[in-house]
mmCIF file with all atom_site columns, C-alpha atoms in Angstrom:
data_model
loop_
_atom_site.group_PDB
_atom_site.id
_atom_site.type_symbol
_atom_site.label_atom_id
_atom_site.label_alt_id
_atom_site.label_comp_id
_atom_site.label_asym_id
_atom_site.label_entity_id
_atom_site.label_seq_id
_atom_site.pdbx_PDB_ins_code
_atom_site.Cartn_x
_atom_site.Cartn_y
_atom_site.Cartn_z
_atom_site.occupancy
_atom_site.B_iso_or_equiv
_atom_site.pdbx_formal_charge
_atom_site.auth_seq_id
_atom_site.auth_comp_id
_atom_site.auth_asym_id
_atom_site.auth_atom_id
_atom_site.pdbx_PDB_model_num
ATOM 1   C CA . MET A 1 1   ? -64.814 -21.613 37.030 1.00 0.00 ? 997  MET A CA 1
ATOM 2   C CA . PRO A 1 2   ? -67.556 -19.065 36.238 1.00 0.00 ? 998  PRO A CA 1
ATOM 3   C CA . VAL A 1 3   ? -67.965 -15.784 38.121 1.00 0.00 ? 999  VAL A CA 1
ATOM 4   C CA . SER A 1 4   ? -70.679 -14.930 40.629 1.00 0.00 ? 1000 SER A CA 1
ATOM 5   C CA . ALA A 1 5   ? -73.849 -13.115 39.619 1.00 0.00 ? 1001 ALA A CA 1
ATOM 6   C CA . ALA A 1 6   ? -72.705 -9.990  41.492 1.00 0.00 ? 1002 ALA A CA 1
ATOM 7   C CA . THR A 1 7   ? -69.392 -9.985  39.618 1.00 0.00 ? 1003 THR A CA 1
ATOM 8   C CA . ALA A 1 8   ? -71.181 -10.542 36.310 1.00 0.00 ? 1004 ALA A CA 1
ATOM 9   C CA . ASP A 1 9   ? -73.409 -7.555  37.093 1.00 0.00 ? 1005 ASP A CA 1
ATOM 10  C CA . LYS A 1 10  ? -70.346 -5.425  37.894 1.00 0.00 ? 1006 LYS A CA 1
ATOM 11  C CA . LEU A 1 11  ? -68.745 -6.433  34.608 1.00 0.00 ? 1007 LEU A CA 1
ATOM 12  C CA . ARG A 1 12  ? -71.887 -5.684  32.586 1.00 0.00 ? 1008 ARG A CA 1
ATOM 13  C CA . GLU A 1 13  ? -72.285 -2.273  34.233 1.00 0.00 ? 1009 GLU A CA 1
ATOM 14  C CA . ALA A 1 14  ? -68.613 -1.526  33.586 1.00 0.00 ? 1010 ALA A CA 1
ATOM 15  C CA . MET A 1 15  ? -69.030 -2.618  29.951 1.00 0.00 ? 1011 MET A CA 1
ATOM 16  C CA . ALA A 1 16  ? -72.027 -0.325  29.544 1.00 0.00 ? 1012 ALA A CA 1
ATOM 17  C CA . ARG A 1 17  ? -70.073 2.649   30.964 1.00 0.00 ? 1013 ARG A CA 1
ATOM 18  C CA . LEU A 1 18  ? -67.084 2.002   28.727 1.00 0.00 ? 1014 LEU A CA 1
ATOM 19  C CA . LEU A 1 19  ? -69.198 1.582   25.605 1.00 0.00 ? 1015 LEU A CA 1
ATOM 20  C CA . ALA A 1 20  ? -71.098 4.774   26.438 1.00 0.00 ? 1016 ALA A CA 1
ATOM 21  C CA . GLY A 1 21  ? -67.825 6.659   26.846 1.00 0.00 ? 1017 GLY A CA 1
ATOM 22  C CA . GLU A 1 22  ? -68.519 7.417   30.506 1.00 0.00 ? 1018 GLU A CA 1
ATOM 23  C CA . PRO A 1 23  ? -65.812 5.589   32.465 1.00 0.00 ? 1019 PRO A CA 1
ATOM 24  C CA . LEU A 1 24  ? -65.498 6.079   36.199 1.00 0.00 ? 1020 LEU A CA 1
ATOM 25  C CA . HIS A 1 25  ? -62.347 4.111   37.041 1.00 0.00 ? 1021 HIS A CA 1
ATOM 26  C CA . SER A 1 26  ? -60.271 3.969   33.847 1.00 0.00 ? 1022 SER A CA 1
ATOM 27  C CA . ASN A 1 27  ? -59.120 6.089   30.914 1.00 0.00 ? 1023 ASN A CA 1
ATOM 28  C CA . GLY A 1 28  ? -62.059 4.867   28.807 1.00 0.00 ? 1024 GLY A CA 1
ATOM 29  C CA . ALA A 1 29  ? -60.113 2.901   26.204 1.00 0.00 ? 1025 ALA A CA 1
ATOM 30  C CA . LEU A 1 30  ? -62.067 -0.158  25.094 1.00 0.00 ? 1026 LEU A CA 1
ATOM 31  C CA . THR A 1 31  ? -59.729 -2.834  26.415 1.00 0.00 ? 1027 THR A CA 1
ATOM 32  C CA . LYS A 1 32  ? -60.333 -5.881  28.576 1.00 0.00 ? 1028 LYS A CA 1
ATOM 33  C CA . GLU A 1 33  ? -57.950 -4.474  31.133 1.00 0.00 ? 1029 GLU A CA 1
ATOM 34  C CA . ASN A 1 34  ? -60.088 -1.339  31.405 1.00 0.00 ? 1030 ASN A CA 1
ATOM 35  C CA . LEU A 1 35  ? -63.165 -3.548  31.684 1.00 0.00 ? 1031 LEU A CA 1
ATOM 36  C CA . ALA A 1 36  ? -61.547 -5.114  34.750 1.00 0.00 ? 1032 ALA A CA 1
ATOM 37  C CA . ARG A 1 37  ? -60.596 -1.689  36.138 1.00 0.00 ? 1033 ARG A CA 1
ATOM 38  C CA . GLU A 1 38  ? -64.103 -0.321  35.592 1.00 0.00 ? 1034 GLU A CA 1
ATOM 39  C CA . ALA A 1 39  ? -65.679 -3.311  37.320 1.00 0.00 ? 1035 ALA A CA 1
ATOM 40  C CA . ARG A 1 40  ? -62.999 -3.187  40.006 1.00 0.00 ? 1036 ARG A CA 1
ATOM 41  C CA . VAL A 1 41  ? -62.165 -6.843  39.585 1.00 0.00 ? 1037 VAL A CA 1
ATOM 42  C CA . SER A 1 42  ? -58.945 -8.598  38.640 1.00 0.00 ? 1038 SER A CA 1
ATOM 43  C CA . HIS A 1 43  ? -57.911 -9.230  35.061 1.00 0.00 ? 1039 HIS A CA 1
ATOM 44  C CA . ALA A 1 44  ? -58.123 -12.967 35.789 1.00 0.00 ? 1040 ALA A CA 1
ATOM 45  C CA . THR A 1 45  ? -61.742 -12.575 36.903 1.00 0.00 ? 1041 THR A CA 1
ATOM 46  C CA . VAL A 1 46  ? -62.616 -10.969 33.568 1.00 0.00 ? 1042 VAL A CA 1
ATOM 47  C CA . HIS A 1 47  ? -61.119 -13.940 31.736 1.00 0.00 ? 1043 HIS A CA 1
ATOM 48  C CA . ARG A 1 48  ? -63.117 -16.391 33.860 1.00 0.00 ? 1044 ARG A CA 1
ATOM 49  C CA . ALA A 1 49  ? -66.361 -14.657 32.792 1.00 0.00 ? 1045 ALA A CA 1
ATOM 50  C CA . GLN A 1 50  ? -66.513 -16.329 29.366 1.00 0.00 ? 1046 GLN A CA 1
ATOM 51  C CA . ASP A 1 51  ? -70.074 -15.248 28.561 1.00 0.00 ? 1047 ASP A CA 1
ATOM 52  C CA . ILE A 1 52  ? -69.296 -11.612 29.364 1.00 0.00 ? 1048 ILE A CA 1
ATOM 53  C CA . LEU A 1 53  ? -66.104 -11.785 27.321 1.00 0.00 ? 1049 LEU A CA 1
ATOM 54  C CA . ALA A 1 54  ? -68.155 -13.089 24.387 1.00 0.00 ? 1050 ALA A CA 1
ATOM 55  C CA . GLU A 1 55  ? -70.506 -10.090 24.742 1.00 0.00 ? 1051 GLU A CA 1
ATOM 56  C CA . TRP A 1 56  ? -67.491 -7.787  24.934 1.00 0.00 ? 1052 TRP A CA 1
ATOM 57  C CA . ASP A 1 57  ? -65.931 -9.284  21.816 1.00 0.00 ? 1053 ASP A CA 1
ATOM 58  C CA . ALA A 1 58  ? -69.235 -8.969  19.941 1.00 0.00 ? 1054 ALA A CA 1
ATOM 59  C CA . LYS A 1 59  ? -69.606 -5.301  20.866 1.00 0.00 ? 1055 LYS A CA 1
ATOM 60  C CA . VAL A 1 60  ? -65.946 -4.415  20.430 1.00 0.00 ? 1056 VAL A CA 1
ATOM 61  C CA . ALA A 1 61  ? -65.218 -6.507  17.349 1.00 0.00 ? 1057 ALA A CA 1
ATOM 62  C CA . HIS A 1 62  ? -62.843 -3.927  15.932 1.00 0.00 ? 1058 HIS A CA 1
ATOM 63  C CA . PRO A 1 63  ? -60.474 -2.158  18.250 1.00 0.00 ? 1059 PRO A CA 1
ATOM 64  C CA . VAL A 1 64  ? -61.546 1.433   18.684 1.00 0.00 ? 1060 VAL A CA 1
ATOM 65  C CA . LEU A 1 65  ? -58.661 3.851   18.590 1.00 0.00 ? 1061 LEU A CA 1
ATOM 66  C CA . ARG A 1 66  ? -60.565 6.597   20.390 1.00 0.00 ? 1062 ARG A CA 1
ATOM 67  C CA . THR A 1 67  ? -63.393 6.513   22.889 1.00 0.00 ? 1063 THR A CA 1
ATOM 68  C CA . PRO A 1 68  ? -66.546 8.552   22.294 1.00 0.00 ? 1064 PRO A CA 1
ATOM 69  C CA . GLY A 1 69  ? -65.334 11.029  24.888 1.00 0.00 ? 1065 GLY A CA 1
ATOM 70  C CA . GLU A 1 70  ? -62.010 11.353  23.088 1.00 0.00 ? 1066 GLU A CA 1
ATOM 71  C CA . ILE A 1 71  ? -63.810 11.860  19.782 1.00 0.00 ? 1067 ILE A CA 1
ATOM 72  C CA . ARG A 1 72  ? -65.931 14.673  21.294 1.00 0.00 ? 1068 ARG A CA 1
ATOM 73  C CA . ARG A 1 73  ? -62.821 16.208  22.822 1.00 0.00 ? 1069 ARG A CA 1
ATOM 74  C CA . ASP A 1 74  ? -60.941 16.062  19.506 1.00 0.00 ? 1070 ASP A CA 1
ATOM 75  C CA . GLU A 1 75  ? -63.907 17.584  17.641 1.00 0.00 ? 1071 GLU A CA 1
ATOM 76  C CA . THR A 1 76  ? -64.069 20.389  20.188 1.00 0.00 ? 1072 THR A CA 1
ATOM 77  C CA . ILE A 1 77  ? -60.340 20.993  19.845 1.00 0.00 ? 1073 ILE A CA 1
ATOM 78  C CA . ALA A 1 78  ? -60.626 21.091  16.041 1.00 0.00 ? 1074 ALA A CA 1
ATOM 79  C CA . GLU A 1 79  ? -63.536 23.533  16.265 1.00 0.00 ? 1075 GLU A CA 1
ATOM 80  C CA . LEU A 1 80  ? -61.643 25.772  18.688 1.00 0.00 ? 1076 LEU A CA 1
ATOM 81  C CA . LYS A 1 81  ? -58.542 25.693  16.465 1.00 0.00 ? 1077 LYS A CA 1
ATOM 82  C CA . THR A 1 82  ? -60.675 26.805  13.511 1.00 0.00 ? 1078 THR A CA 1
ATOM 83  C CA . LYS A 1 83  ? -62.151 29.645  15.562 1.00 0.00 ? 1079 LYS A CA 1
ATOM 84  C CA . LEU A 1 84  ? -58.687 30.656  16.752 1.00 0.00 ? 1080 LEU A CA 1
ATOM 85  C CA . ARG A 1 85  ? -57.348 30.662  13.179 1.00 0.00 ? 1081 ARG A CA 1
ATOM 86  C CA . LYS A 1 86  ? -60.243 32.906  12.081 1.00 0.00 ? 1082 LYS A CA 1
ATOM 87  C CA . ALA A 1 87  ? -59.762 35.211  15.069 1.00 0.00 ? 1083 ALA A CA 1
ATOM 88  C CA . ASN A 1 88  ? -56.020 35.470  14.404 1.00 0.00 ? 1084 ASN A CA 1
ATOM 89  C CA . LYS A 1 89  ? -56.691 36.248  10.742 1.00 0.00 ? 1085 LYS A CA 1
ATOM 90  C CA . ARG A 1 90  ? -59.198 38.935  11.733 1.00 0.00 ? 1086 ARG A CA 1
ATOM 91  C CA . ALA A 1 91  ? -56.769 40.357  14.293 1.00 0.00 ? 1087 ALA A CA 1
ATOM 92  C CA . GLY A 1 92  ? -54.081 40.521  11.592 1.00 0.00 ? 1088 GLY A CA 1
ATOM 93  C CA . GLU A 1 93  ? -56.440 42.344  9.233  1.00 0.00 ? 1089 GLU A CA 1
ATOM 94  C CA . LEU A 1 94  ? -57.385 44.814  11.961 1.00 0.00 ? 1090 LEU A CA 1
ATOM 95  C CA . GLN A 1 95  ? -53.716 45.336  12.840 1.00 0.00 ? 1091 GLN A CA 1
ATOM 96  C CA . ASP A 1 96  ? -52.977 46.114  9.172  1.00 0.00 ? 1092 ASP A CA 1
ATOM 97  C CA . LYS A 1 97  ? -55.789 48.680  9.152  1.00 0.00 ? 1093 LYS A CA 1
ATOM 98  C CA . LEU A 1 98  ? -54.535 50.172  12.408 1.00 0.00 ? 1094 LEU A CA 1
ATOM 99  C CA . ASP A 1 99  ? -51.009 50.445  10.995 1.00 0.00 ? 1095 ASP A CA 1
ATOM 100 C CA . ALA A 1 100 ? -52.364 52.174  7.876  1.00 0.00 ? 1096 ALA A CA 1
ATOM 101 C CA . LEU A 1 101 ? -54.380 54.626  9.990  1.00 0.00 ? 1097 LEU A CA 1
ATOM 102 C CA . ALA A 1 102 ? -51.347 55.331  12.169 1.00 0.00 ? 1098 ALA A CA 1
ATOM 103 C CA . THR A 1 103 ? -49.328 56.108  9.028  1.00 0.00 ? 1099 THR A CA 1
ATOM 104 C CA . VAL A 1 104 ? -52.021 58.437  7.703  1.00 0.00 ? 1100 VAL A CA 1
ATOM 105 C CA . THR A 1 105 ? -52.281 60.150  11.093 1.00 0.00 ? 1101 THR A CA 1
ATOM 106 C CA . ALA A 1 106 ? -48.509 60.605  11.273 1.00 0.00 ? 1102 ALA A CA 1
ATOM 107 C CA . ASN A 1 107 ? -48.465 62.086  7.762  1.00 0.00 ? 1103 ASN A CA 1
ATOM 108 C CA . LEU A 1 108 ? -51.329 64.450  8.585  1.00 0.00 ? 1104 LEU A CA 1
ATOM 109 C CA . TYR A 1 109 ? -49.576 65.510  11.787 1.00 0.00 ? 1105 TYR A CA 1
ATOM 110 C CA . ARG A 1 110 ? -46.338 66.177  9.876  1.00 0.00 ? 1106 ARG A CA 1
ATOM 111 C CA . GLU A 1 111 ? -48.212 68.186  7.232  1.00 0.00 ? 1107 GLU A CA 1
ATOM 112 C CA . THR A 1 112 ? -49.998 70.175  9.947  1.00 0.00 ? 1108 THR A CA 1
ATOM 113 C CA . ILE A 1 113 ? -46.680 71.045  11.608 1.00 0.00 ? 1109 ILE A CA 1
ATOM 114 C CA . GLU A 1 114 ? -45.230 72.131  8.245  1.00 0.00 ? 1110 GLU A CA 1
ATOM 115 C CA . LEU A 1 115 ? -48.273 74.322  7.504  1.00 0.00 ? 1111 LEU A CA 1
ATOM 116 C CA . LYS A 1 116 ? -48.040 75.930  10.951 1.00 0.00 ? 1112 LYS A CA 1
ATOM 117 C CA . LYS A 1 117 ? -44.367 76.684  10.369 1.00 0.00 ? 1113 LYS A CA 1
ATOM 118 C CA . LYS A 1 118 ? -45.150 78.273  6.983  1.00 0.00 ? 1114 LYS A CA 1
ATOM 119 C CA . ALA A 1 119 ? -47.954 80.314  8.532  1.00 0.00 ? 1115 ALA A CA 1
ATOM 120 C CA . ALA A 1 120 ? -45.616 81.488  11.302 1.00 0.00 ? 1116 ALA A CA 1
ATOM 121 C CA . ARG A 1 121 ? -43.014 82.624  8.724  1.00 0.00 ? 1117 ARG A CA 1
ATOM 122 C CA . LYS A 1 122 ? -45.623 84.740  6.902  1.00 0.00 ? 1118 LYS A CA 1
ATOM 123 C CA . PRO A 1 123 ? -47.364 86.737  9.627  1.00 0.00 ? 1119 PRO A CA 1
ATOM 124 C CA . GLU A 1 124 ? -48.707 89.248  7.090  1.00 0.00 ? 1120 GLU A CA 1
ATOM 125 C CA . GLN A 1 125 ? -51.044 86.586  5.704  1.00 0.00 ? 1121 GLN A CA 1
ATOM 126 C CA . ASN A 1 126 ? -54.198 86.006  7.631  1.00 0.00 ? 1122 ASN A CA 1
ATOM 127 C CA . ARG A 1 127 ? -55.039 82.333  7.956  1.00 0.00 ? 1123 ARG A CA 1
ATOM 128 C CA . LEU A 1 128 ? -58.699 83.233  8.002  1.00 0.00 ? 1124 LEU A CA 1
ATOM 129 C CA . GLY A 1 129 ? -58.151 85.041  4.726  1.00 0.00 ? 1125 GLY A CA 1
ATOM 130 C CA . LEU A 1 130 ? -56.606 81.890  3.277  1.00 0.00 ? 1126 LEU A CA 1
ATOM 131 C CA . LEU A 1 131 ? -59.665 79.894  4.275  1.00 0.00 ? 1127 LEU A CA 1
ATOM 132 C CA . ARG A 1 132 ? -61.948 82.442  2.575  1.00 0.00 ? 1128 ARG A CA 1
ATOM 133 C CA . GLY A 1 133 ? -60.039 82.251  -0.679 1.00 0.00 ? 1129 GLY A CA 1
ATOM 134 C CA . GLY A 1 134 ? -57.614 85.098  -0.047 1.00 0.00 ? 1130 GLY A CA 1
ATOM 135 C CA . ASN A 1 135 ? -53.877 84.930  -0.676 1.00 0.00 ? 1131 ASN A CA 1
ATOM 136 C CA . SER A 1 136 ? -52.631 81.381  -1.181 1.00 0.00 ? 1132 SER A CA 1
ATOM 137 C CA . VAL A 1 137 ? -49.768 79.863  0.748  1.00 0.00 ? 1133 VAL A CA 1
ATOM 138 C CA . GLU A 1 138 ? -46.690 79.104  -1.335 1.00 0.00 ? 1134 GLU A CA 1
ATOM 139 C CA . THR A 1 139 ? -45.559 75.513  -1.141 1.00 0.00 ? 1135 THR A CA 1
#
């Protein structure tokens, strides 16, 4: 027994949404069960619509593992993973530079403290005189 014209229209509209990757009432997988869900008809009704099933089989000859929406999502995820990998690499490089600068700063601080201690032990030497090429500080 064939389906009514209204049901056939529902099925064709549902097919168009599924094939476009814009499902409203299903997960978007290109299956006959989702065709029924999209059209909001029973699975048995889909199987009674032989002409619509023939159209479906012609358009979905090979099972599609992912819907267009899933493909876009997966491409976006891959792109974001690539960006994250690059950002993490850059962050690692910057952290290495920061660590090196912290080491240099610590060494300079230590050297400054040592020079101040030496200058304090030799009050007869004028630090200004040292800067002008006067007496040198013994190391």
